[in-house]
Coordinates of C-alpha atoms and ligand atoms in Angstrom, one line a residue:
M1 CA 5.3 13.8 -40.4
K2 CA 3.2 10.7 -40.3
E3 CA -0.4 11.0 -39.0
I4 CA -2.4 8.7 -36.8
R5 CA -6.2 9.1 -37.0
L6 CA -8.5 8.6 -34.0
R7 CA -11.7 6.7 -34.5
K8 CA -14.9 8.7 -34.5
G9 CA -15.9 9.8 -31.0
R10 CA -12.5 8.8 -29.5
D11 CA -11.1 12.3 -29.1
A12 CA -12.7 13.3 -25.8
S13 CA -9.7 12.3 -23.6
L14 CA -7.2 14.1 -25.8
R15 CA -9.3 17.2 -25.8
R16 CA -9.1 17.0 -22.0
L17 CA -5.3 17.0 -22.4
H18 CA -4.9 13.4 -21.3
P19 CA -1.5 12.3 -22.8
W20 CA -2.2 8.7 -23.8
V21 CA -3.6 7.4 -27.0
F22 CA -4.8 3.7 -26.7
S23 CA -4.5 1.3 -29.6
G24 CA -8.3 0.7 -29.5
S25 CA -9.1 4.4 -30.3
L26 CA -7.0 4.5 -33.5
H27 CA -7.4 3.5 -37.1
E28 CA -4.4 1.6 -38.7
P29 CA -1.8 4.2 -39.7
T30 CA -1.9 5.1 -43.4
G31 CA 1.2 5.5 -45.5
G32 CA 3.3 3.1 -43.5
S33 CA 3.7 2.5 -39.8
P34 CA 5.9 5.0 -37.9
E35 CA 9.1 3.9 -36.2
D36 CA 9.0 3.3 -32.5
G37 CA 9.7 6.6 -30.8
E38 CA 9.0 8.6 -34.0
T39 CA 6.9 11.8 -33.6
V40 CA 3.5 11.6 -35.2
R41 CA 0.6 14.0 -35.5
V42 CA -2.6 12.8 -33.9
I43 CA -5.7 13.8 -35.8
D44 CA -9.4 13.4 -35.0
A45 CA -11.9 11.6 -37.3
G46 CA -12.5 14.9 -39.1
G47 CA -8.8 15.5 -39.8
N48 CA -8.2 18.2 -37.2
A49 CA -4.7 18.0 -35.6
L50 CA -4.9 17.5 -31.8
A51 CA -1.4 16.7 -30.6
L52 CA 2.1 15.6 -31.4
A53 CA 3.0 12.3 -29.9
A54 CA 5.7 9.5 -29.7
W55 CA 4.6 6.3 -31.5
S56 CA 5.0 3.0 -29.8
S57 CA 4.0 0.0 -31.9
R58 CA 4.1 -2.7 -29.2
S59 CA 2.3 -0.9 -26.3
R60 CA -1.4 -0.7 -25.7
I61 CA -0.6 3.0 -25.1
R62 CA 0.2 3.4 -28.8
A63 CA 1.2 7.0 -28.5
R64 CA 2.2 9.4 -25.7
V65 CA 1.7 13.1 -26.3
W66 CA 4.6 15.4 -26.3
S67 CA 2.6 18.5 -27.0
F68 CA -1.0 19.7 -27.5
D69 CA 0.4 22.7 -29.5
T70 CA 0.6 21.1 -32.9
S71 CA 2.7 24.0 -34.2
E72 CA 5.5 23.1 -31.8
V73 CA 8.6 21.3 -33.1
I74 CA 9.7 18.3 -31.2
D75 CA 13.4 18.7 -31.2
R76 CA 16.3 19.2 -28.8
Y77 CA 15.0 22.7 -28.0
F78 CA 11.6 21.3 -27.0
F79 CA 13.3 19.0 -24.5
E80 CA 15.4 21.8 -23.3
R81 CA 12.2 23.9 -22.6
R82 CA 10.4 21.0 -20.8
L83 CA 13.5 20.0 -18.7
R84 CA 14.1 23.7 -17.7
Q85 CA 10.5 24.1 -16.7
A86 CA 10.5 20.9 -14.6
I87 CA 13.8 21.9 -12.9
D88 CA 12.6 25.5 -12.3
R89 CA 9.4 24.1 -10.7
R90 CA 11.6 22.4 -8.1
G91 CA 13.1 25.7 -7.0
G92 CA 16.3 25.5 -4.8
Q93 CA 15.8 21.7 -4.4
A94 CA 17.1 21.2 -7.9
T95 CA 20.6 22.4 -7.0
R96 CA 21.0 22.6 -3.2
P97 CA 24.0 20.5 -2.1
G98 CA 23.3 17.1 -0.5
V99 CA 19.7 17.1 -1.5
A100 CA 17.8 14.2 -3.1
C101 CA 14.7 14.9 -5.1
R102 CA 12.7 14.0 -8.2
L103 CA 13.4 16.5 -11.0
V104 CA 11.2 15.0 -13.7
H105 CA 8.0 13.0 -13.0
G106 CA 7.1 11.7 -16.5
E107 CA 3.7 12.6 -17.9
S108 CA 3.0 15.0 -15.1
D109 CA 6.0 17.1 -16.1
G110 CA 5.1 17.0 -19.8
L111 CA 7.8 14.4 -20.5
P112 CA 6.0 11.0 -20.8
G113 CA 8.0 8.0 -19.7
L114 CA 11.0 10.1 -18.3
I115 CA 12.0 10.0 -14.7
V116 CA 14.9 12.0 -13.4
D117 CA 16.0 11.8 -9.8
R118 CA 18.8 13.8 -8.3
Y119 CA 21.1 12.5 -5.5
D120 CA 23.3 15.4 -4.7
R121 CA 25.7 15.6 -7.8
V122 CA 24.4 12.5 -9.4
L123 CA 21.4 12.1 -11.7
V124 CA 19.6 8.8 -12.1
C125 CA 17.3 8.5 -15.2
Q126 CA 14.7 6.0 -16.3
F127 CA 13.5 5.9 -19.9
L128 CA 10.3 4.0 -19.7
A129 CA 8.7 4.4 -23.1
A130 CA 9.6 4.3 -26.7
G131 CA 9.5 8.1 -27.1
T132 CA 11.9 9.0 -24.3
E133 CA 14.1 6.1 -25.4
A134 CA 14.5 7.7 -28.8
W135 CA 15.5 11.0 -27.3
K136 CA 17.7 9.7 -24.4
E137 CA 21.0 10.9 -25.7
E138 CA 19.7 14.5 -26.2
V139 CA 18.1 14.4 -22.7
A140 CA 21.3 13.2 -21.1
D141 CA 23.3 16.0 -22.9
L142 CA 20.8 18.6 -21.9
L143 CA 20.7 17.5 -18.2
M144 CA 24.5 17.7 -18.1
T145 CA 24.4 21.3 -19.3
L146 CA 21.4 22.4 -17.2
L147 CA 22.5 21.1 -13.8
P148 CA 25.7 21.1 -11.7
V149 CA 26.2 17.3 -11.7
D150 CA 29.1 14.9 -12.1
C151 CA 27.3 12.1 -13.8
I152 CA 24.2 10.5 -15.2
H153 CA 23.4 6.9 -14.4
E154 CA 20.6 5.0 -16.2
R155 CA 18.3 2.7 -14.3
S156 CA 15.9 1.6 -17.0
D157 CA 16.0 -1.9 -15.6
V158 CA 12.3 -2.1 -15.0
G159 CA 9.5 -4.4 -16.2
V160 CA 7.3 -1.7 -17.8
R161 CA 9.9 -1.3 -20.6
E162 CA 8.9 -4.8 -21.8
L163 CA 5.4 -3.4 -22.6
E164 CA 7.2 -1.0 -25.0
G165 CA 9.3 -3.7 -26.6
L166 CA 12.4 -2.3 -24.9
S167 CA 15.0 -4.4 -23.0
P168 CA 16.2 -3.4 -19.5
R169 CA 19.3 -1.2 -19.3
R170 CA 21.5 0.0 -16.5
G171 CA 24.7 1.8 -16.5
L172 CA 26.6 5.1 -16.7
M173 CA 25.5 7.5 -19.4
R174 CA 27.6 10.6 -18.8
G175 CA 30.5 11.6 -16.6
S176 CA 32.0 9.3 -13.9
L177 CA 30.5 8.0 -10.7
P178 CA 32.3 9.5 -7.7
E179 CA 31.4 6.5 -5.5
A180 CA 28.9 3.6 -5.8
R181 CA 27.1 5.0 -2.8
I182 CA 25.9 8.5 -2.8
S183 CA 25.5 10.4 0.5
I184 CA 22.4 12.5 0.9
I185 CA 20.7 14.5 3.7
E186 CA 17.0 14.2 4.3
H187 CA 15.5 16.3 7.2
G188 CA 18.9 16.4 8.8
A189 CA 19.6 12.7 8.6
Q190 CA 22.3 11.1 6.5
Y191 CA 21.6 8.3 4.1
F192 CA 23.6 6.3 1.6
V193 CA 22.0 5.6 -1.7
D194 CA 23.1 2.7 -3.9
I195 CA 22.1 4.0 -7.3
E196 CA 23.4 0.9 -9.1
T197 CA 21.4 -1.8 -7.3
G198 CA 19.0 0.0 -5.0
H199 CA 15.2 -0.1 -5.6
K200 CA 13.7 2.3 -8.1
T201 CA 16.5 4.8 -8.6
G202 CA 18.0 4.0 -5.2
F203 CA 15.8 5.6 -2.6
Y204 CA 12.1 6.1 -2.0
L205 CA 11.9 9.8 -2.7
D206 CA 8.1 9.7 -2.8
Q207 CA 7.9 9.2 1.0
V208 CA 10.0 12.3 2.0
A209 CA 7.1 14.3 3.5
N210 CA 5.5 11.2 5.0
R211 CA 8.7 10.3 6.8
Q212 CA 8.8 13.8 8.2
L213 CA 5.2 13.3 9.4
A214 CA 6.3 10.0 11.0
R215 CA 9.0 11.9 12.8
S216 CA 6.6 14.4 14.2
L217 CA 4.3 11.7 15.6
A218 CA 6.9 9.2 17.0
S219 CA 7.9 10.9 20.3
G220 CA 8.1 8.3 23.0
C221 CA 6.7 5.5 20.8
R222 CA 7.8 1.9 20.4
V223 CA 7.8 1.8 16.6
L224 CA 7.5 -1.1 14.2
N225 CA 8.8 -0.3 10.7
C226 CA 7.6 -3.1 8.4
F227 CA 8.9 -3.3 4.8
C228 CA 11.6 -0.9 6.0
Y229 CA 13.9 -1.1 3.0
T230 CA 17.0 1.0 4.1
G231 CA 15.3 2.1 7.2
A232 CA 14.5 5.7 6.5
F233 CA 11.1 5.8 8.3
G234 CA 12.7 4.3 11.3
V235 CA 15.5 6.9 11.4
A236 CA 12.9 9.6 11.0
A237 CA 11.0 8.2 14.0
L238 CA 14.2 8.0 16.0
Q239 CA 14.9 11.6 15.2
G240 CA 11.4 12.4 16.5
G241 CA 12.2 10.8 19.8
A242 CA 10.9 7.2 19.3
S243 CA 11.9 5.2 22.3
H244 CA 12.7 2.2 20.1
V245 CA 12.4 1.1 16.5
T246 CA 12.1 -2.5 15.2
S247 CA 12.7 -2.7 11.4
I248 CA 11.6 -5.6 9.3
D249 CA 12.5 -6.4 5.7
A250 CA 12.9 -9.5 3.6
S251 CA 16.1 -8.2 2.0
E252 CA 19.3 -8.6 4.0
A253 CA 21.2 -6.1 1.9
A254 CA 18.5 -3.4 2.6
L255 CA 18.5 -4.2 6.3
R256 CA 22.3 -4.0 6.5
L257 CA 22.0 -0.5 5.0
A258 CA 19.2 0.3 7.4
E259 CA 21.4 -0.6 10.4
E260 CA 24.2 1.5 8.9
H261 CA 21.8 4.5 8.7
V262 CA 20.7 4.0 12.3
D263 CA 24.4 3.9 13.4
R264 CA 25.4 6.8 11.3
N265 CA 22.7 9.0 12.7
G266 CA 23.6 8.0 16.3
F267 CA 20.6 5.8 17.3
T268 CA 22.3 2.3 17.5
D269 CA 21.1 1.4 21.0
R270 CA 17.4 2.1 20.1
H271 CA 17.1 -0.1 17.1
V272 CA 16.7 -3.8 16.2
A273 CA 16.6 -5.2 12.6
I274 CA 14.8 -8.4 11.7
C275 CA 15.3 -10.1 8.4
A276 CA 11.9 -11.9 7.8
N277 CA 8.8 -12.1 5.7
A278 CA 6.6 -9.4 7.3
F279 CA 3.4 -11.4 6.9
Q280 CA 4.9 -14.2 9.1
Q281 CA 6.8 -11.9 11.5
L282 CA 3.7 -9.9 12.4
R283 CA 2.0 -13.2 13.4
R284 CA 5.0 -14.3 15.4
F285 CA 4.9 -11.0 17.3
R286 CA 1.3 -11.6 18.1
E287 CA 2.1 -15.1 19.5
E288 CA 4.8 -13.5 21.6
G289 CA 2.4 -10.9 22.9
R290 CA 4.4 -8.0 21.6
H291 CA 3.0 -4.5 21.4
F292 CA 3.9 -1.3 19.6
D293 CA 2.7 2.3 19.8
M294 CA 3.2 3.1 16.1
I295 CA 3.3 0.7 13.2
I296 CA 4.4 1.6 9.7
L297 CA 3.4 -0.6 6.8
D298 CA 5.0 0.4 3.5
P299 CA 4.9 -2.8 1.4
P300 CA 5.9 -3.2 -2.3
K301 CA 3.3 -2.8 -5.0
F302 CA 0.9 -5.7 -4.5
A303 CA -1.2 -4.8 -7.6
D304 CA 0.5 -4.2 -11.0
S305 CA -2.8 -3.9 -12.8
R306 CA -6.6 -3.8 -12.3
N307 CA -7.0 -7.6 -12.5
Q308 CA -4.7 -8.0 -9.4
V309 CA -6.8 -5.7 -7.3
N310 CA -8.7 -8.4 -5.3
K311 CA -5.6 -10.4 -4.5
A312 CA -3.7 -7.2 -3.5
A313 CA -6.6 -6.0 -1.4
R314 CA -6.4 -9.3 0.6
A315 CA -2.7 -8.8 1.2
Y316 CA -3.1 -5.1 2.3
K317 CA -5.9 -6.2 4.6
D318 CA -3.9 -9.1 6.0
I319 CA -0.9 -6.9 7.1
A320 CA -3.2 -4.2 8.5
L321 CA -5.1 -6.8 10.4
Q322 CA -2.0 -8.4 11.9
A323 CA -0.6 -4.9 12.7
A324 CA -3.9 -3.9 14.4
H325 CA -3.5 -6.9 16.8
L326 CA -0.1 -5.5 17.8
L327 CA -1.0 -1.9 18.4
S328 CA -1.3 -0.6 21.9
P329 CA -4.5 1.3 22.7
G330 CA -4.3 4.8 21.2
G331 CA -1.5 3.5 18.9
L332 CA -0.9 4.8 15.4
L333 CA -1.2 2.8 12.2
M334 CA 0.6 4.4 9.2
T335 CA -0.3 2.3 6.2
F336 CA 0.6 2.8 2.5
S337 CA -0.2 1.4 -0.9
C338 CA 1.8 2.3 -3.9
S339 CA -0.5 0.4 -6.3
G340 CA -2.0 2.8 -8.7
A341 CA -4.9 0.4 -9.3
I342 CA -6.0 0.8 -5.7
D343 CA -7.5 4.2 -5.0
M344 CA -7.9 6.0 -1.7
P345 CA -11.6 5.1 -1.1
L346 CA -10.8 1.4 -1.7
F347 CA -7.6 1.6 0.5
Q348 CA -9.6 3.2 3.3
K349 CA -12.2 0.5 3.0
I350 CA -9.6 -2.3 3.2
T351 CA -8.1 -0.6 6.3
A352 CA -11.6 -0.3 7.8
D353 CA -12.3 -4.0 7.2
A354 CA -8.9 -5.0 8.8
L355 CA -9.6 -3.0 11.9
L356 CA -13.1 -4.3 12.2
D357 CA -11.8 -7.9 11.9
A358 CA -9.2 -7.2 14.6
G359 CA -12.0 -5.8 16.8
R360 CA -10.4 -2.4 17.0
F361 CA -11.8 1.0 16.3
G362 CA -9.9 3.4 14.1
Q363 CA -10.0 7.0 13.1
V364 CA -8.2 8.5 10.1
R365 CA -6.0 11.4 11.2
H366 CA -4.0 12.0 8.0
W367 CA -4.6 11.1 4.3
L368 CA -1.2 10.9 2.6
H369 CA 0.1 10.9 -0.9
Q370 CA 3.4 11.0 -2.8
H371 CA 5.7 13.9 -2.1
G372 CA 5.1 17.1 -4.1
D373 CA 8.1 16.7 -6.3
H374 CA 6.2 13.7 -7.8
P375 CA 3.4 16.0 -9.0
V376 CA 0.2 14.9 -10.7
S377 CA -0.9 16.9 -13.6
L378 CA -4.7 17.3 -13.3
P379 CA -5.6 15.9 -16.7
F380 CA -3.6 12.8 -15.8
P381 CA -5.0 11.3 -12.6
E382 CA -3.0 8.1 -13.2
G383 CA 0.0 10.1 -12.0
L384 CA -1.3 9.6 -8.4
Y385 CA -0.1 6.2 -7.2
L386 CA 0.9 6.5 -3.5
K387 CA -1.7 6.6 -0.9
G388 CA -1.4 6.4 2.9
L389 CA -3.5 6.7 6.0
V390 CA -2.5 7.5 9.6
C391 CA -5.1 5.9 11.9
L392 CA -5.4 6.4 15.6
V393 CA -6.5 3.0 16.8
D394 CA -8.3 2.5 20.2
Ligands
SAH401 N1 9.5 2.3 3.5 C1 10.7 2.2 2.7 C2 10.4 1.7 1.3 C3 9.7 0.3 1.3 S1 9.9 -0.6 -0.2 C4 11.4 3.6 2.6 O1 10.8 4.6 3.0 O2 12.5 3.6 2.1 C5 9.3 -2.2 0.2 C6 10.2 -3.1 0.9 O3 9.5 -4.3 1.2 C7 11.5 -3.5 0.1 O4 12.6 -3.2 0.9 C8 11.4 -5.1 0.0 O5 12.6 -5.7 0.3 C9 10.4 -5.4 1.2 N2 9.6 -6.6 1.1 C10 9.0 -7.1 0.0 N3 8.2 -8.1 0.4 C11 8.4 -8.4 1.7 C12 7.9 -9.3 2.6 N4 7.1 -10.2 2.3 N5 8.3 -9.2 3.9 C13 9.2 -8.2 4.3 N6 9.7 -7.3 3.4 C14 9.3 -7.4 2.2

């Protein structure tokens, strides 16, 4: 096995079980460069073996650790053990009919670059790094044997693959797709998931618990669901007794599905869908003197990296400011950021600034994060990306 050697003093993060080896902390590989995806031994400056990792020649993250036990063999059985462990940790959710959940959450499940989501009897996988790409056929075979599923669909059509020198890929890997749209049940509501063209793997599974919270807070509220995608926060609010929901999204296809979800769950007469840019529509509502008792802001990622933080902060602040103008006294603002580069203290400050500029006083009632089936392994704080606040606004 080829070895990659850390520069002197660059072993601290690996010793703390952080799974990434950056290009700047490595010497040039000796004895020829490994192939992309090849398993290499990571050694410290003194020659001590620290980890086994997957090599990626193009990425700034030059190697991702499979195991800190350097006596382990990285083979099909290794992946079987890790997949079983991830599945077992999800308990009954992994197999219960109709359920949608995340089964493998990359680094935090010990499988860097691998995402596996389950939509009832269909699995959707993303292979996001050179290491998982090299093992994808074995992973797909194993998943078919470990779980009662009909098929595996690949949705590796995401930008981060470029950083690894991988081209986007999408398509069926195993089995056959029963229907293009999969029906799932979340908190008693039915949703259709378009796994071929929907966002991410088809549905925002990271918001499951937060939608349940929205449901518990929405009784009697006029709700505005901004950046609604296929409307799941709105349906949850309606289940919780919201008097009315207005859903806004820039995507017509997403909105059509949102309307179908509202109809399907029996709330047609309490919902309106508006296809618009939310930044503009919030201003329009202000001009019209509209008010809402609960406003949900769940925008797309505004910051892809650290150098976009300032621009993103302005965008988060702008929508929170516009929303604050529309909230009735005592109203609830439920605001999210899925930008990993923006942490909770910064997000709270952005929200505080927005309310201050709107001349409103707010109080945080809930601090929210991604759902528990998107775990964060403690040595890997980067795994935490979704933050949210529920503010009571006077
Ligand atoms: N809350 C949703 C997920 C939201 S994803 C859920 O729980 O399912 C973000 C959504 O914002 C996407 O549907 C995207 O189409 C929409 N979007 C992106 N930019 C927008 C803009 N400027 N105005 C309105 N919607 C926008």
